[in-house]
Amino acid sequence: MKIAVCDDDKGCLDSMKRLLAGYPGISRTEYYQDLSQLSEALENGMGYDLVLMDIDMPEMDGISATAKLREASNVPVILLTAKSEDSDKILGLNIGADDYITK
Protein backbone atom coordinates (compact mmCIF):
# COMPACT_ATOMS: atom_id res chain seq x y z
CA MET A 1 0.00 0.00 0.00
CA LYS A 2 1.32 3.44 -0.98
CA ILE A 3 0.21 6.43 1.09
CA ALA A 4 0.53 10.18 0.54
CA VAL A 5 0.42 12.47 3.57
CA CYS A 6 0.05 16.22 3.06
CA ASP A 7 0.20 18.74 5.90
CA ASP A 8 1.87 22.16 6.06
CA ASP A 9 2.70 21.64 9.75
CA LYS A 10 6.12 19.98 9.98
CA GLY A 11 5.32 18.73 13.50
CA CYS A 12 2.23 16.91 12.22
CA LEU A 13 4.24 15.38 9.37
CA ASP A 14 6.88 14.22 11.84
CA SER A 15 4.17 12.66 14.01
CA MET A 16 2.67 10.89 11.00
CA LYS A 17 6.12 9.58 10.03
CA ARG A 18 6.57 8.07 13.49
CA LEU A 19 3.05 6.68 13.50
CA LEU A 20 3.26 5.06 10.06
CA ALA A 21 6.88 3.85 10.24
CA GLY A 22 7.00 0.10 9.95
CA TYR A 23 3.22 -0.24 9.85
CA PRO A 24 2.36 -3.63 8.31
CA GLY A 25 1.09 -3.45 4.75
CA ILE A 26 2.52 -0.02 3.95
CA SER A 27 5.20 -0.34 1.30
CA ARG A 28 5.78 3.37 0.69
CA THR A 29 4.76 6.65 2.27
CA GLU A 30 5.43 10.05 0.72
CA TYR A 31 5.17 13.25 2.74
CA TYR A 32 4.30 16.66 1.28
CA GLN A 33 4.20 20.06 2.97
CA ASP A 34 1.95 21.66 0.38
CA LEU A 35 -0.77 20.57 -1.99
CA SER A 36 1.06 21.74 -5.11
CA GLN A 37 3.75 19.09 -4.44
CA LEU A 38 1.09 16.42 -3.97
CA SER A 39 -0.78 17.55 -7.09
CA GLU A 40 2.41 17.45 -9.13
CA ALA A 41 3.19 13.91 -7.94
CA LEU A 42 -0.32 12.77 -8.83
CA GLU A 43 -0.16 14.42 -12.26
CA ASN A 44 3.17 12.68 -12.90
CA GLY A 45 1.56 9.29 -12.38
CA MET A 46 2.41 8.62 -8.76
CA GLY A 47 -0.32 6.23 -7.76
CA TYR A 48 -1.42 6.12 -4.15
CA ASP A 49 -3.76 3.74 -2.38
CA LEU A 50 -4.64 6.36 0.25
CA VAL A 51 -4.26 10.13 0.66
CA LEU A 52 -4.24 11.74 4.11
CA MET A 53 -4.41 15.52 4.00
CA ASP A 54 -4.94 18.54 6.17
CA ILE A 55 -7.76 20.94 5.34
CA ASP A 56 -6.05 24.20 6.35
CA MET A 57 -3.29 24.60 3.82
CA PRO A 58 -1.79 27.91 2.63
CA GLU A 59 -2.14 27.64 -1.16
CA MET A 60 -5.23 25.47 -1.64
CA ASP A 61 -7.39 24.07 1.11
CA GLY A 62 -7.97 20.33 1.49
CA ILE A 63 -11.64 20.64 0.53
CA SER A 64 -10.77 22.16 -2.87
CA ALA A 65 -7.95 19.68 -3.32
CA THR A 66 -10.29 16.76 -2.60
CA ALA A 67 -12.81 18.08 -5.14
CA LYS A 68 -10.04 18.43 -7.75
CA LEU A 69 -8.70 14.96 -6.95
CA ARG A 70 -12.17 13.46 -7.34
CA GLU A 71 -12.29 14.73 -10.94
CA ALA A 72 -9.50 12.32 -11.86
CA SER A 73 -9.34 9.62 -9.20
CA ASN A 74 -11.28 7.54 -6.71
CA VAL A 75 -8.30 7.08 -4.38
CA PRO A 76 -9.54 7.07 -0.77
CA VAL A 77 -9.02 10.44 0.93
CA ILE A 78 -9.03 11.01 4.67
CA LEU A 79 -9.06 14.64 5.77
CA LEU A 80 -7.05 15.39 8.92
CA THR A 81 -7.95 18.68 10.53
CA ALA A 82 -8.32 20.73 13.66
CA LYS A 83 -11.79 21.77 12.49
CA SER A 84 -14.37 19.82 14.43
CA GLU A 85 -17.64 21.55 13.54
CA ASP A 86 -20.31 19.25 12.10
CA SER A 87 -20.73 21.57 9.11
CA ASP A 88 -17.02 21.17 8.26
CA LYS A 89 -17.30 17.38 8.47
CA ILE A 90 -20.42 17.34 6.30
CA LEU A 91 -18.76 19.57 3.68
CA GLY A 92 -15.65 17.39 3.58
CA LEU A 93 -17.64 14.19 3.19
CA ASN A 94 -20.03 15.68 0.63
CA ILE A 95 -17.15 16.92 -1.52
CA GLY A 96 -15.79 13.37 -1.77
CA ALA A 97 -13.61 12.62 1.26
CA ASP A 98 -13.95 9.07 2.53
CA ASP A 99 -13.43 10.05 6.17
CA TYR A 100 -12.78 13.09 8.31
CA ILE A 101 -10.57 12.86 11.39
CA THR A 102 -10.00 15.70 13.83
CA LYS A 103 -6.48 16.16 15.19
Coordinates of C-alpha atoms in Angstrom, one line a residue:
M1 CA 0.0 0.0 0.0
K2 CA 1.3 3.4 -1.0
I3 CA 0.2 6.4 1.1
A4 CA 0.5 10.2 0.5
V5 CA 0.4 12.5 3.6
C6 CA 0.1 16.2 3.1
D7 CA 0.2 18.7 5.9
D8 CA 1.9 22.2 6.1
D9 CA 2.7 21.6 9.8
K10 CA 6.1 20.0 10.0
G11 CA 5.3 18.7 13.5
C12 CA 2.2 16.9 12.2
L13 CA 4.2 15.4 9.4
D14 CA 6.9 14.2 11.8
S15 CA 4.2 12.7 14.0
M16 CA 2.7 10.9 11.0
K17 CA 6.1 9.6 10.0
R18 CA 6.6 8.1 13.5
L19 CA 3.0 6.7 13.5
L20 CA 3.3 5.1 10.1
A21 CA 6.9 3.8 10.2
G22 CA 7.0 0.1 9.9
Y23 CA 3.2 -0.2 9.8
P24 CA 2.4 -3.6 8.3
G25 CA 1.1 -3.4 4.8
I26 CA 2.5 0.0 4.0
S27 CA 5.2 -0.3 1.3
R28 CA 5.8 3.4 0.7
T29 CA 4.8 6.7 2.3
E30 CA 5.4 10.1 0.7
Y31 CA 5.2 13.3 2.7
Y32 CA 4.3 16.7 1.3
Q33 CA 4.2 20.1 3.0
D34 CA 1.9 21.7 0.4
L35 CA -0.8 20.6 -2.0
S36 CA 1.1 21.7 -5.1
Q37 CA 3.7 19.1 -4.4
L38 CA 1.1 16.4 -4.0
S39 CA -0.8 17.5 -7.1
E40 CA 2.4 17.4 -9.1
A41 CA 3.2 13.9 -7.9
L42 CA -0.3 12.8 -8.8
E43 CA -0.2 14.4 -12.3
N44 CA 3.2 12.7 -12.9
G45 CA 1.6 9.3 -12.4
M46 CA 2.4 8.6 -8.8
G47 CA -0.3 6.2 -7.8
Y48 CA -1.4 6.1 -4.2
D49 CA -3.8 3.7 -2.4
L50 CA -4.6 6.4 0.3
V51 CA -4.3 10.1 0.7
L52 CA -4.2 11.7 4.1
M53 CA -4.4 15.5 4.0
D54 CA -4.9 18.5 6.2
I55 CA -7.8 20.9 5.3
D56 CA -6.1 24.2 6.4
M57 CA -3.3 24.6 3.8
P58 CA -1.8 27.9 2.6
E59 CA -2.1 27.6 -1.2
M60 CA -5.2 25.5 -1.6
D61 CA -7.4 24.1 1.1
G62 CA -8.0 20.3 1.5
I63 CA -11.6 20.6 0.5
S64 CA -10.8 22.2 -2.9
A65 CA -7.9 19.7 -3.3
T66 CA -10.3 16.8 -2.6
A67 CA -12.8 18.1 -5.1
K68 CA -10.0 18.4 -7.7
L69 CA -8.7 15.0 -7.0
R70 CA -12.2 13.5 -7.3
E71 CA -12.3 14.7 -10.9
A72 CA -9.5 12.3 -11.9
S73 CA -9.3 9.6 -9.2
N74 CA -11.3 7.5 -6.7
V75 CA -8.3 7.1 -4.4
P76 CA -9.5 7.1 -0.8
V77 CA -9.0 10.4 0.9
I78 CA -9.0 11.0 4.7
L79 CA -9.1 14.6 5.8
L80 CA -7.0 15.4 8.9
T81 CA -8.0 18.7 10.5
A82 CA -8.3 20.7 13.7
K83 CA -11.8 21.8 12.5
S84 CA -14.4 19.8 14.4
E85 CA -17.6 21.5 13.5
D86 CA -20.3 19.3 12.1
S87 CA -20.7 21.6 9.1
D88 CA -17.0 21.2 8.3
K89 CA -17.3 17.4 8.5
I90 CA -20.4 17.3 6.3
L91 CA -18.8 19.6 3.7
G92 CA -15.7 17.4 3.6
L93 CA -17.6 14.2 3.2
N94 CA -20.0 15.7 0.6
I95 CA -17.1 16.9 -1.5
G96 CA -15.8 13.4 -1.8
A97 CA -13.6 12.6 1.3
D98 CA -14.0 9.1 2.5
D99 CA -13.4 10.0 6.2
Y100 CA -12.8 13.1 8.3
I101 CA -10.6 12.9 11.4
T102 CA -10.0 15.7 13.8
K103 CA -6.5 16.2 15.2

